[in-house]
Coordinates of C-alpha atoms and ligand atoms in Angstrom, one line a residue:
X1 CA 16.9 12.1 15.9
X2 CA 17.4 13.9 12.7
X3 CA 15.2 17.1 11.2
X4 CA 14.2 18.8 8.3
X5 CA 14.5 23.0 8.8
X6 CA 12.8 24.4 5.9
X7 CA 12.4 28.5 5.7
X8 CA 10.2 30.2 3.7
X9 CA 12.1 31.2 0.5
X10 CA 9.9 32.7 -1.9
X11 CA 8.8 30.7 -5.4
X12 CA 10.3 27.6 -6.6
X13 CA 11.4 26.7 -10.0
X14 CA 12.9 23.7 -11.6
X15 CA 11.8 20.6 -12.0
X16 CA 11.2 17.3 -9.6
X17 CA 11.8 13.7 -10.8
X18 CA 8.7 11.2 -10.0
X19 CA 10.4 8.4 -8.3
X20 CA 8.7 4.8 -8.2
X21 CA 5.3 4.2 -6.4
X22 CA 6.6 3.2 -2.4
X23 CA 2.8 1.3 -2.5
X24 CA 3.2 -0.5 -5.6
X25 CA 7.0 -1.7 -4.3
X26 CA 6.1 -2.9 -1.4
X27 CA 3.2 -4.8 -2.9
X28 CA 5.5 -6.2 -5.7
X29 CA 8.0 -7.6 -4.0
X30 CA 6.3 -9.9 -1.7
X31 CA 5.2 -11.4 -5.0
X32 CA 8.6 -12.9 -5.6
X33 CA 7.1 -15.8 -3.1
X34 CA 4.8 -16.9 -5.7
X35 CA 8.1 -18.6 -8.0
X36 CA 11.1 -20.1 -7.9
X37 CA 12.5 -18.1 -10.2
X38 CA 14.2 -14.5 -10.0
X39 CA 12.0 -11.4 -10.1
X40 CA 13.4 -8.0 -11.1
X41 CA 12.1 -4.8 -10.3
X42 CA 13.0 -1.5 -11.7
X43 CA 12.4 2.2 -10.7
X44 CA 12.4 0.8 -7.5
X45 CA 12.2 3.9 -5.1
X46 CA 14.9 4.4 -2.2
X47 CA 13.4 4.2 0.7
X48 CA 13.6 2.6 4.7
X49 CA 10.0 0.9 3.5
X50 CA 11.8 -0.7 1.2
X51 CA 14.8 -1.6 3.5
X52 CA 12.2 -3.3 5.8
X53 CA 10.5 -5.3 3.3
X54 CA 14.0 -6.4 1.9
X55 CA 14.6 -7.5 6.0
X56 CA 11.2 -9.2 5.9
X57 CA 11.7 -11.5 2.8
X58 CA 14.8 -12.3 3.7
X59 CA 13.9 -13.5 6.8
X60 CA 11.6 -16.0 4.8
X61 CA 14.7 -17.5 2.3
X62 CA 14.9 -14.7 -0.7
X63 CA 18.1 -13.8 -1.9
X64 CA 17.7 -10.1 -1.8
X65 CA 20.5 -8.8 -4.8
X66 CA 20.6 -4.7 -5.6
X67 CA 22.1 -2.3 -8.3
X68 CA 22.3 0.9 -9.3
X69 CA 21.6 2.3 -5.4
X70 CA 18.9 0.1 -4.9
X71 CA 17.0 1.6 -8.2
X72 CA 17.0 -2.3 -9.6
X73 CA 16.0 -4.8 -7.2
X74 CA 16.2 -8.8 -8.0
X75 CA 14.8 -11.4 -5.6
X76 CA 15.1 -15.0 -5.6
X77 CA 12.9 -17.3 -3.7
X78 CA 14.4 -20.4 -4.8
X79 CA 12.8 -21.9 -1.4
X80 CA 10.9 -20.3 1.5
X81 CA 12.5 -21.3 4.0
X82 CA 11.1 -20.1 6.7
X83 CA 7.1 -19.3 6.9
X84 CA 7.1 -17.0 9.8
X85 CA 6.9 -13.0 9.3
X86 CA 8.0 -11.7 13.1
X87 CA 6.4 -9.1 14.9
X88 CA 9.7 -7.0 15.1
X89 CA 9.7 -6.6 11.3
X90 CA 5.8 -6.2 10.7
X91 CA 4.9 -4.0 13.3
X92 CA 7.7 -1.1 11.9
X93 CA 5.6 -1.9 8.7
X94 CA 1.5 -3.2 8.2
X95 CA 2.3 -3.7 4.3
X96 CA 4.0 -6.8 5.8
X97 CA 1.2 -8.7 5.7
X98 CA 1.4 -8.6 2.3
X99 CA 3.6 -12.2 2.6
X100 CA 0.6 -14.1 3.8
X101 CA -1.2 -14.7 0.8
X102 CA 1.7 -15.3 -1.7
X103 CA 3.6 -18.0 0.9
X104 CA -0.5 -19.3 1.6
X105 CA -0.5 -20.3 -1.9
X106 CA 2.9 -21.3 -2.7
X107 CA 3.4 -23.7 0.5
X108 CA 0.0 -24.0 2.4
X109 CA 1.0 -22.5 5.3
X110 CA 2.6 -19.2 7.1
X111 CA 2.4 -17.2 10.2
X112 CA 2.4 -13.6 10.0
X113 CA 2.4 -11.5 13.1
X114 CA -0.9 -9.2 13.5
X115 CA 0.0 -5.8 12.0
X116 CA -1.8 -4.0 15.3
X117 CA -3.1 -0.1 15.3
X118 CA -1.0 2.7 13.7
X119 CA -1.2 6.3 14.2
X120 CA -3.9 6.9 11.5
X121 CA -6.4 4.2 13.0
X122 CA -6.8 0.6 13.8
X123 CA -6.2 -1.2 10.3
X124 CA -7.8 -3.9 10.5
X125 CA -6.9 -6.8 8.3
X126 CA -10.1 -8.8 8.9
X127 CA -10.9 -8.7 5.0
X128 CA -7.9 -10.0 4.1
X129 CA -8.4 -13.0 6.6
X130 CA -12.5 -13.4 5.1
X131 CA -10.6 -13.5 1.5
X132 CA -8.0 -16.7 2.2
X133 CA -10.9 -18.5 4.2
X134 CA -13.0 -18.0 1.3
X135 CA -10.1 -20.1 -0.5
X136 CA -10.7 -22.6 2.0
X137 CA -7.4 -21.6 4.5
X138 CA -8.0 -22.3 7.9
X139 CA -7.0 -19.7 10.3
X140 CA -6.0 -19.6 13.6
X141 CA -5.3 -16.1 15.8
X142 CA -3.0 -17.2 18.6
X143 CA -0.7 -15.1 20.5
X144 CA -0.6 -12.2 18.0
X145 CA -0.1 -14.0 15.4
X146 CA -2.0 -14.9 12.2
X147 CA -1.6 -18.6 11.3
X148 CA -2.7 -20.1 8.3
X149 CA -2.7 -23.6 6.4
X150 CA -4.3 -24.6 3.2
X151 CA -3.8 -28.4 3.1
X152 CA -4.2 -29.1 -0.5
X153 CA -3.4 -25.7 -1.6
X154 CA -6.4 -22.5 -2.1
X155 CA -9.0 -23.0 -4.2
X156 CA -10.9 -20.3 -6.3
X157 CA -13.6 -18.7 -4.7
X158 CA -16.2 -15.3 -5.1
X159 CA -15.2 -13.0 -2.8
X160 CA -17.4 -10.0 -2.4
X161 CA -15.4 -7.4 -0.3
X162 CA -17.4 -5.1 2.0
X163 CA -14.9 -2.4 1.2
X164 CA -12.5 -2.2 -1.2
X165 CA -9.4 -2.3 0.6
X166 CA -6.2 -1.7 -1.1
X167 CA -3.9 -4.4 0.5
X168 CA -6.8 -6.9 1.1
X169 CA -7.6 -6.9 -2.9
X170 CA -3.6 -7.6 -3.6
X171 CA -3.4 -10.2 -0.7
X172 CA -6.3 -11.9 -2.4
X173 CA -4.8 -11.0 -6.2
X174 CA -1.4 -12.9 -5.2
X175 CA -2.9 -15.4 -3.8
X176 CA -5.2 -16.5 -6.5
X177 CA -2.5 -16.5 -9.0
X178 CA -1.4 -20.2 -8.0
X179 CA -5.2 -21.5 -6.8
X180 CA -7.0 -24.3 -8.2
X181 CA -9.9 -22.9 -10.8
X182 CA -11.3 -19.5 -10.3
X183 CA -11.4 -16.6 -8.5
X184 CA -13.6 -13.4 -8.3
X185 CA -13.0 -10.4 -6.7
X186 CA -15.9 -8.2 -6.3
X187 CA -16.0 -4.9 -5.1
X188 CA -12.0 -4.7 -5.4
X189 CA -9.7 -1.9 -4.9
X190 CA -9.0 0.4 -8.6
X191 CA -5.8 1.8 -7.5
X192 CA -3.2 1.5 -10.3
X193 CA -1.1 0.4 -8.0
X194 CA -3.3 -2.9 -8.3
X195 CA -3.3 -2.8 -11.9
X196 CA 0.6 -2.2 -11.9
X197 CA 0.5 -5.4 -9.4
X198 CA -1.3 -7.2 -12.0
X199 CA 0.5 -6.5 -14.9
X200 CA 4.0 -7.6 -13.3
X201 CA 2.3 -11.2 -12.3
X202 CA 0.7 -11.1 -15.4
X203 CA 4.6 -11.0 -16.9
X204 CA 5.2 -13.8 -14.4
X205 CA 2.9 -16.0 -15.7
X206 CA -0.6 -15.4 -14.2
X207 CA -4.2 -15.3 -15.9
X208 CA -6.2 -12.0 -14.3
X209 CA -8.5 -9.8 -16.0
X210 CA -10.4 -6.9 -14.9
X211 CA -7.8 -5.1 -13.0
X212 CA -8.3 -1.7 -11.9
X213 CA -12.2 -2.5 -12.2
X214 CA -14.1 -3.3 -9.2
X215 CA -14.3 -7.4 -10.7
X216 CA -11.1 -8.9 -11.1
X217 CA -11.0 -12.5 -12.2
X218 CA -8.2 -14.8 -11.3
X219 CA -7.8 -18.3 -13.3
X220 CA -5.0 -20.0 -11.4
X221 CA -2.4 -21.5 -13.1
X222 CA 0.1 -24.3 -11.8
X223 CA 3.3 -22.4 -11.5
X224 CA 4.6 -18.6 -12.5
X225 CA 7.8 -17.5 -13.4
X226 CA 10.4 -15.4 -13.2
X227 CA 10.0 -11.7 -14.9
X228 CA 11.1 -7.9 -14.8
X229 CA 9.3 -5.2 -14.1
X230 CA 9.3 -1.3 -13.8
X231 CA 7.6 0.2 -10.6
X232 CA 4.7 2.4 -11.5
X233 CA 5.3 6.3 -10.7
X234 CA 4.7 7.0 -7.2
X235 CA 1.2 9.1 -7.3
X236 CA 1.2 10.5 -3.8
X237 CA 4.9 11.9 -4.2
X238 CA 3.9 13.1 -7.8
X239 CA 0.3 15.0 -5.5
X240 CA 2.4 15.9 -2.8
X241 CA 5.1 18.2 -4.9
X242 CA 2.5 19.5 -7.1
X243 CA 1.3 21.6 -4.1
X244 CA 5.1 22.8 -3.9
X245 CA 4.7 25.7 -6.5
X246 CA 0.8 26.0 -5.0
X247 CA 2.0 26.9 -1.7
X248 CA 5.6 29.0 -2.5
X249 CA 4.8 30.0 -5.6
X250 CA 6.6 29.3 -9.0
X251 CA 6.3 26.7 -11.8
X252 CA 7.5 23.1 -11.6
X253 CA 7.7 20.4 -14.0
X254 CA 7.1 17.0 -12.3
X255 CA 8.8 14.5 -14.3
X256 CA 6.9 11.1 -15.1
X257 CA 3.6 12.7 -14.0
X258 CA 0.8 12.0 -15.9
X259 CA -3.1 13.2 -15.0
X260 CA -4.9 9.6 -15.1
X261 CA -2.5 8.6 -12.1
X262 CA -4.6 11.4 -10.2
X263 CA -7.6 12.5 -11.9
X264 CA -10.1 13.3 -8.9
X265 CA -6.7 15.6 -7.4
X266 CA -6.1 17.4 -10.2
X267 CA -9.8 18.1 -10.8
X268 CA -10.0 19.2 -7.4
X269 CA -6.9 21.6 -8.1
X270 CA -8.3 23.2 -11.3
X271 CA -11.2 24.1 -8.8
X272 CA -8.8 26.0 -6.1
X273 CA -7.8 27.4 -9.5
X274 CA -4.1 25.7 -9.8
X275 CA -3.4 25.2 -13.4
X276 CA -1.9 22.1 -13.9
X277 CA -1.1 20.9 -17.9
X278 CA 0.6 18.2 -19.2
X279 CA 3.9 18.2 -21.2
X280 CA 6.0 15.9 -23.0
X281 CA 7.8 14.7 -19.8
X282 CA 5.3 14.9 -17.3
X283 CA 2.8 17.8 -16.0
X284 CA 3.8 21.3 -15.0
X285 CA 2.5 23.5 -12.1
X286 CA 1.8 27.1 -12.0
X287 CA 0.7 29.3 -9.6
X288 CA -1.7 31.9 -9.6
X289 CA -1.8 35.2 -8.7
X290 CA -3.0 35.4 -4.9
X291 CA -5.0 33.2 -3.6
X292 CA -6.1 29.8 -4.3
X293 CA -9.7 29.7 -3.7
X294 CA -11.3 27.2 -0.7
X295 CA -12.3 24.0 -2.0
X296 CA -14.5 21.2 -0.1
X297 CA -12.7 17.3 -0.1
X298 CA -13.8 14.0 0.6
X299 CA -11.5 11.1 0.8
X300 CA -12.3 8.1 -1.0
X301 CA -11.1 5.2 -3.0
X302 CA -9.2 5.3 -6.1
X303 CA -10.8 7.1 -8.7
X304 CA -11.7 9.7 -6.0
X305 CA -9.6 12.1 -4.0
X306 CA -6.8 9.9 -2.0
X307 CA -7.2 9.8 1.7
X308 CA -2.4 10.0 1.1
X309 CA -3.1 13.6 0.3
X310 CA -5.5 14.5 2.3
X311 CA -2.8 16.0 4.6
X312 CA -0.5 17.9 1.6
X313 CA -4.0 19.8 0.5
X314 CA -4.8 20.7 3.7
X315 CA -1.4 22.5 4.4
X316 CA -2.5 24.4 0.6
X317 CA -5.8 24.8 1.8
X318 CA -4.2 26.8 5.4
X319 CA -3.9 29.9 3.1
X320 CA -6.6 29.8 0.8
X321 CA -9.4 32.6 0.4
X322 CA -12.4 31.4 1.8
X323 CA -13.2 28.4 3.8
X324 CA -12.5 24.3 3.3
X325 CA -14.1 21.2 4.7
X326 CA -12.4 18.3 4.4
X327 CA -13.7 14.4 5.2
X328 CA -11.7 12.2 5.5
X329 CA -13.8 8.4 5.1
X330 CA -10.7 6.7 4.7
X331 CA -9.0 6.0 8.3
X332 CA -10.5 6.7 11.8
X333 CA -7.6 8.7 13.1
X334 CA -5.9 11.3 10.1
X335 CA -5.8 14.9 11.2
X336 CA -2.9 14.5 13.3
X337 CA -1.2 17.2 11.4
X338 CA -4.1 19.7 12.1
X339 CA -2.7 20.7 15.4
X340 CA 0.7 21.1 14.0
X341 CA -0.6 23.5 11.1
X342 CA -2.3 25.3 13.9
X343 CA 0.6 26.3 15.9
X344 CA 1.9 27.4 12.4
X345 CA -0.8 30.3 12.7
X346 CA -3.8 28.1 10.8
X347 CA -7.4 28.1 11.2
X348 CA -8.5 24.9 11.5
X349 CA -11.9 23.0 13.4
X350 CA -12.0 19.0 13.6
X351 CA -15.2 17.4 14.7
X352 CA -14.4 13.6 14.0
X353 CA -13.9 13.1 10.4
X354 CA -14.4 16.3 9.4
X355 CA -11.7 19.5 9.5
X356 CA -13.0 22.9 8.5
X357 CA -10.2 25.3 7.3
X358 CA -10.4 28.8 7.1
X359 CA -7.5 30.5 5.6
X360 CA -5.5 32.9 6.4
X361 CA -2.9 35.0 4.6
X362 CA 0.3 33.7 5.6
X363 CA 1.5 30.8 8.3
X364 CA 4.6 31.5 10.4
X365 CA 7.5 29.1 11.7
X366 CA 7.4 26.7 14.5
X367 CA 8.8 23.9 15.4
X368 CA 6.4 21.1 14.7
X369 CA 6.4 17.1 14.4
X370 CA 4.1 14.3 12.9
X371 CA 3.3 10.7 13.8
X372 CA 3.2 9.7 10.3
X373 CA 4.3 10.1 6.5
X374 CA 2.1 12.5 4.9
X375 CA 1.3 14.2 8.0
X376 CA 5.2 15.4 7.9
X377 CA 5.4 16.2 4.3
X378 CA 2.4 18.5 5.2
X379 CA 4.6 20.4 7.9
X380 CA 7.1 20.6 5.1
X381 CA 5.1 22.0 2.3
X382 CA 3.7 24.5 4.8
X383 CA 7.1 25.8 6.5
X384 CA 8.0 26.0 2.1
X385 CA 6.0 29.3 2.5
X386 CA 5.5 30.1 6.2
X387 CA 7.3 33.2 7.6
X388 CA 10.8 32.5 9.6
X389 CA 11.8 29.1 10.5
X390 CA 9.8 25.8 10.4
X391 CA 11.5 22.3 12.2
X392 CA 9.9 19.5 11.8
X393 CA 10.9 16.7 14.1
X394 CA 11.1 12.9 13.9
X395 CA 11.5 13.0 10.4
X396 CA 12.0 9.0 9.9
X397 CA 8.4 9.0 8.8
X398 CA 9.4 10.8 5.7
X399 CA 12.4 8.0 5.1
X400 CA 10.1 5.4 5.0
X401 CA 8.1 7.4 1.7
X402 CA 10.0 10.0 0.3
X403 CA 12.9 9.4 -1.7
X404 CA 15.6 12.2 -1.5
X405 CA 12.9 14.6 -0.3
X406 CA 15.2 17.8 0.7
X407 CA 17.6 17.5 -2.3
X408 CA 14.2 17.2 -4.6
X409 CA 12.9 20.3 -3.4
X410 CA 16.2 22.1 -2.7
X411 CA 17.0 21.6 -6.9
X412 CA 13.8 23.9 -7.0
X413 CA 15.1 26.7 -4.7
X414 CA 13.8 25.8 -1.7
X415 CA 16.0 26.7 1.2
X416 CA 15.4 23.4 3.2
X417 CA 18.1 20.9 5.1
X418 CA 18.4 18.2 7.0
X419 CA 19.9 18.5 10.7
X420 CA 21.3 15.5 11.7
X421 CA 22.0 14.9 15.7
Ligands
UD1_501 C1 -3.1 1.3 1.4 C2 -1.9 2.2 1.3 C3 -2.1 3.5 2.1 C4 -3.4 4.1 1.8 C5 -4.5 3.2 1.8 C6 -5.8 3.7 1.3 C7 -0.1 0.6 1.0 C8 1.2 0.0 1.5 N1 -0.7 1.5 1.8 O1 -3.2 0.9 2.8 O2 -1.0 4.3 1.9 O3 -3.6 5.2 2.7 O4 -4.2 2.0 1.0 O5 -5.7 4.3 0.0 O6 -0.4 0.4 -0.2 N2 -9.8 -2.2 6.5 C9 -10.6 -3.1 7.2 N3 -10.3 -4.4 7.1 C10 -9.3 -4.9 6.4 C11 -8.5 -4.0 5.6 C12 -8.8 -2.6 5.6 O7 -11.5 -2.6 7.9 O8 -9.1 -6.1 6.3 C13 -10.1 -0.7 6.6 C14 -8.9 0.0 7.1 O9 -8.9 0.0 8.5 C15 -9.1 1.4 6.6 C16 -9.7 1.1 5.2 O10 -10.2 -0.2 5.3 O11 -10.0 2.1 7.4 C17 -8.7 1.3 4.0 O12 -7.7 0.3 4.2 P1 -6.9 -0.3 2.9 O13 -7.5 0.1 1.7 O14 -6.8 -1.8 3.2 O15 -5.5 0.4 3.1 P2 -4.1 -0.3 3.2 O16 -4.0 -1.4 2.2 O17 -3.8 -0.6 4.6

């Protein structure tokens, strides 16, 4: 299995290209269920996620077409042909169950396997199920799998979510586009990649208003069409290498950044004293002069402080004067890179959902390894400024959400390579 051996190198300068949101893709394309007619995406990021969902839909009857690397995407569903999404495909991916509501409405029936636990927690998609009942699907749970009929098609419905879940509030979105009369969602995820999700179905024909408010209101039309659409920029890659400069020092421009992707974040950065500022092509980052200072997070939905970099500030936080408490109220399970950053010389306490950081002045090397994505970029920015070498193992995680990771950071003047074996 391949790693990623990245040695402390001093500060980085250059700048990074934002590729396309991985959590807005993989939420788009399932929406090429929804018509008959050809959907293009753009800015599409390169990524195994993206390879998997390709696998998934067609498995299900889309003509999966790419150019330029993979950057443009088109699908064509001219038919779904077949309504079953297979365990071996969902379980290397839960954003899989992002098919059920779209072939739900289309054809008034599918059967998705159960996405099961992941490393970060259980991940339940109970809400999701709630949501299409509420539409008046029946559902049945037999042998892992999730299957559902509408006879007659959905129907709009109020659905009040008991947490506003990001995939459950685009399951619902997609598959209110082609119900009969009106849907609310209350309580719905903000996250732009919902609103990006909105705008491209919008082009395709659907009625929704409200998006990236917590009420979204879906009138369902008949039919939707084909359309093109750019992928938003990818916020959590845009967070992740803003801590690059933070942790090695330097000044990076991050290319297609902008602030209102990741308000809560870069407030929280202005407190640890990071200047961030906004130019014509994106934002720049700057380090300071010694120390950032400790900061306290809590994870929460979009507008607050994203439970995807949770991990990235932590590994900032290692080496900060004074001491951080993090919360994270997002997932059951997501400190799994605090042991790693330990044997990397950090002072770190977890009780449950809570980490307490103390930092020190500098990390060292080791050989560490994560169970999932931004766990590993963690180790990554870390071993950026860690004395001697840092290996981090099992480095698929990161193909699945980080497009052209080591040549991004490399173009910076990081000294960081991929070992393949
Ligand atoms: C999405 C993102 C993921 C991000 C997360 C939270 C994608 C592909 N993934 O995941 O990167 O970390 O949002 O910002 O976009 N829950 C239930 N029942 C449900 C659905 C969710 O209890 O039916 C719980 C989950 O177990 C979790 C919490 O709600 O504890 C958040 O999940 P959700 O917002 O649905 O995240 P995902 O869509 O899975």
């Amino acid at each position: 299995m391949d790693s990623i051996l990245v040695k402390g190198n001093g500060p980085l300068n250059g700048e990074i290209a934002i590729s396309g949101a991985k959590n807005a893709a993989l939420t788009l394309m399932p929406a090429t269920l929804l018509t008959d007619e050809p959907l293009t995406l753009t800015n599409v990021p390169r990524l195994l996620d993206i390879k998997t969902t390709n696998e998934l839909l067609s498995s299900l009857g889309t003509e999966v077409a790419m150019m330029q690397e993979g950057q443009i995407i088109v699908l064509d569903t001219n038919q779904i042909t077949n309504h079953t999404a297979h365990y071996d495909i969902v379980r290397k991916m839960r954003a899989s169950i992002l098919v059920l509501g779209p072939m739900l409405a289309r054809d008034g029936k599918a059967i998705v396997s159960l996405p099961g636990g992941c490393a970060i927690g259980a991940r339940p998609v109970d809400l999701h199920l709630q949501g299409l009942e509420a539409m008046g699907a029946t559902i049945e749970l037999k042998e892992g799998y999730i299957h559902a009929v509408a006879k007659g098609g959905l129907k709009g419905a109020t659905i009040d979510f008991s947490f506003a879940s990001v995939g459950a509030t685009e399951n619902i979105l997609m598959a209110a586009t082609l119900a009969k009369g009106t849907t609310v969602i209350n309580n719905a995820a903000r996250e732009p990649e919902i609103v990006d999700l909105a705008d491209c179905l919008r082009k395709m024909g659907a009625q929704i208003s409200g998006d990236g408010s917590p009420t979204i209101t879906i009138q369902g039309v008949d039919k939707l069409h084909g359309a093109t659409h750019p992928v938003v920029a990818d916020r959590i890659e845009l967070g992740t290498y803003m801590l690059a400069p933070v942790i090695a020092g330097g000044e990076v421009e991050l290319l297609g950044g902008r602030i209102n992707l990741l308000h809560s974040y870069c407030e929280k950065l202005d407190e640890a004293g990071i200047s961030v500022t906004e130019t014509k092509r994106g934002l720049k980052v700057t380090s300071r002069n010694g120390r950032i200072n400790a900061v306290n997070v809590v994870t929460e939905p979009f507008p607050g402080f994203p439970t995807d970099l949770q991990a990235q500030m932590m590994a900032a936080l290692c080496t900060a004067n004074g001491t951080s408490v993090l919360e994270e109220t997002i997932f059951e399970n997501r400190f799994m890179h605090a042991p790693e950053l330990i044997r990397m010389g950090a002072n770190i306490d977890v009780h449950g959902g809570t980490a307490t950081v103390t930092g020190v002045n500098r990390l060292k090397g080791a050989p560490v390894m994560a169970t999932d994505l931004r766990a590993s970029v963690s180790l990554i920015l870390a071993g950026l400024a860690a004395s001697g070498e840092t290996i981090v193992s099992r480095v698929y995680h990161l193909d699945r959400g980080y497009e052209r990771l080591v040549r991004k950071l490399s173009s910076c003047g990081a000294n960081i390579e991929r070992i393949t074996s």
